[in-house]
Structures are given as structure tokens and as C-alpha cells.
Amino acid sequence: MKLSRPLSWFLLAFGVWSWVIWITFVKNLWKDGSGLAFDDAGDPTAYFWVHLTLAVVSFVLGTVIGVIGLRGVRALRRAATGSAS
């Protein structure tokens, strides 16, 4: 399957964006002082575990999508240099 140049770059950008957003979210979740993520004893709450799970799944999906985009960009570059020779 061939990906177009715009789609390849979009998928790569999506993967990077996903990591930037979710790393920021996890940092904020870890430092949460509102009482949502940690109870009074400092133990993680269900809110913490659900959102940490969402972040991990998003990291995995962002990575997979970004790798697909990166492979598409590399394939397009190889095709461009191969046809120019």
C-alpha cells in the first residue's frame, strides 16, 4: 500500500503531537493536587488509573501511527531518489 506525501506527513505529525500532548498530561496528572488523582493518603484513585491507561494507550497508538507515517515518508523519499538516478 502506498501512502500519499500529505497523508504520510500527517500521520507522522499526529504521532509526534500525541506524544507531546500525553506527556504533558501525564506530568500534570502526576502532580495533581486537586484530590482527583490521589486520595488524602496519597494513594492513586480510580481517576488516576483510568487516565494513566488512556495515556498509555494513546502513547502506543501515537507511536504506531507515527511509525506508519515515518515509513511512508521514507518510502516516498526512496522512490524520489530512485527515479531521479
mmCIF file of C-alpha atoms in Angstrom:
data_model
loop_
_atom_site.group_PDB
_atom_site.id
_atom_site.type_symbol
_atom_site.label_atom_id
_atom_site.label_comp_id
_atom_site.label_asym_id
_atom_site.label_seq_id
_atom_site.Cartn_x
_atom_site.Cartn_y
_atom_site.Cartn_z
ATOM 1 C CA MET A 1 0.000 0.000 0.000
ATOM 2 C CA LYS A 2 1.327 3.448 -0.879
ATOM 3 C CA LEU A 3 0.607 6.493 1.223
ATOM 4 C CA SER A 4 0.489 9.937 -0.285
ATOM 5 C CA ARG A 5 3.025 12.526 0.829
ATOM 6 C CA PRO A 6 0.432 14.651 2.711
ATOM 7 C CA LEU A 7 -1.014 11.595 4.468
ATOM 8 C CA SER A 8 2.442 10.319 5.437
ATOM 9 C CA TRP A 9 3.387 13.680 6.928
ATOM 10 C CA PHE A 10 0.014 13.961 8.687
ATOM 11 C CA LEU A 11 0.445 10.545 10.310
ATOM 12 C CA LEU A 12 3.984 11.387 11.384
ATOM 13 C CA ALA A 13 2.863 14.736 12.812
ATOM 14 C CA PHE A 14 -0.037 13.029 14.597
ATOM 15 C CA GLY A 15 2.366 10.610 16.271
ATOM 16 C CA VAL A 16 4.623 13.422 17.466
ATOM 17 C CA TRP A 17 1.642 15.529 18.584
ATOM 18 C CA SER A 18 0.219 12.590 20.518
ATOM 19 C CA TRP A 19 3.451 12.169 22.458
ATOM 20 C CA VAL A 20 3.755 15.887 23.238
ATOM 21 C CA ILE A 21 0.171 16.163 24.462
ATOM 22 C CA TRP A 22 0.083 12.979 26.510
ATOM 23 C CA ILE A 23 3.491 13.513 28.135
ATOM 24 C CA THR A 24 2.237 16.900 29.296
ATOM 25 C CA PHE A 25 -0.990 15.321 30.527
ATOM 26 C CA VAL A 26 0.818 12.585 32.480
ATOM 27 C CA LYS A 27 3.115 15.157 34.105
ATOM 28 C CA ASN A 28 0.073 17.177 35.166
ATOM 29 C CA LEU A 29 -1.733 14.041 36.346
ATOM 30 C CA TRP A 30 1.266 13.019 38.441
ATOM 31 C CA LYS A 31 1.453 16.466 40.088
ATOM 32 C CA ASP A 32 -2.325 16.690 40.646
ATOM 33 C CA GLY A 33 -3.138 18.467 43.872
ATOM 34 C CA SER A 34 -6.893 18.685 43.417
ATOM 35 C CA GLY A 35 -7.606 15.344 45.051
ATOM 36 C CA LEU A 36 -8.823 13.684 41.869
ATOM 37 C CA ALA A 37 -5.742 11.609 41.076
ATOM 38 C CA PHE A 38 -4.642 10.861 44.635
ATOM 39 C CA ASP A 39 -6.643 10.435 47.821
ATOM 40 C CA ASP A 40 -5.798 12.011 51.171
ATOM 41 C CA ALA A 41 -3.355 9.196 51.954
ATOM 42 C CA GLY A 42 -1.513 9.831 48.674
ATOM 43 C CA ASP A 43 -2.731 6.637 47.032
ATOM 44 C CA PRO A 44 -3.772 6.679 43.355
ATOM 45 C CA THR A 45 -7.517 6.819 42.737
ATOM 46 C CA ALA A 46 -9.605 5.211 40.013
ATOM 47 C CA TYR A 47 -9.428 8.577 38.176
ATOM 48 C CA PHE A 48 -5.631 8.282 38.138
ATOM 49 C CA TRP A 49 -5.629 4.707 36.824
ATOM 50 C CA VAL A 50 -8.224 5.368 34.129
ATOM 51 C CA HIS A 51 -6.378 8.423 32.849
ATOM 52 C CA LEU A 52 -2.987 6.744 33.052
ATOM 53 C CA THR A 53 -4.418 3.867 30.998
ATOM 54 C CA LEU A 54 -5.765 6.350 28.431
ATOM 55 C CA ALA A 55 -2.332 7.971 28.233
ATOM 56 C CA VAL A 56 -0.519 4.651 27.770
ATOM 57 C CA VAL A 57 -2.936 3.547 25.040
ATOM 58 C CA SER A 58 -2.508 6.938 23.360
ATOM 59 C CA PHE A 59 1.289 6.610 23.536
ATOM 60 C CA VAL A 60 1.080 3.206 21.858
ATOM 61 C CA LEU A 61 -1.362 4.343 19.169
ATOM 62 C CA GLY A 62 0.571 7.572 18.578
ATOM 63 C CA THR A 63 3.767 5.586 18.196
ATOM 64 C CA VAL A 64 2.227 3.095 15.763
ATOM 65 C CA ILE A 65 0.601 5.851 13.699
ATOM 66 C CA GLY A 66 3.804 7.913 13.719
ATOM 67 C CA VAL A 67 5.880 4.923 12.595
ATOM 68 C CA ILE A 68 3.461 4.284 9.719
ATOM 69 C CA GLY A 69 3.833 7.933 8.703
ATOM 70 C CA LEU A 70 7.621 7.781 9.005
ATOM 71 C CA ARG A 71 7.751 4.659 6.861
ATOM 72 C CA GLY A 72 5.556 6.392 4.276
ATOM 73 C CA VAL A 73 7.822 9.461 4.200
ATOM 74 C CA ARG A 74 10.932 7.273 3.870
ATOM 75 C CA ALA A 75 9.360 5.229 1.082
ATOM 76 C CA LEU A 76 8.445 8.380 -0.818
ATOM 77 C CA ARG A 77 11.999 9.701 -0.458
ATOM 78 C CA ARG A 78 13.479 6.397 -1.646
ATOM 79 C CA ALA A 79 11.111 6.406 -4.621
ATOM 80 C CA ALA A 80 12.044 10.007 -5.450
ATOM 81 C CA THR A 81 15.800 9.345 -5.314
ATOM 82 C CA GLY A 82 15.414 6.054 -7.167
ATOM 83 C CA SER A 83 13.547 7.648 -10.057
ATOM 84 C CA ALA A 84 15.979 10.597 -10.251
ATOM 85 C CA SER A 85 19.009 8.323 -10.805
#
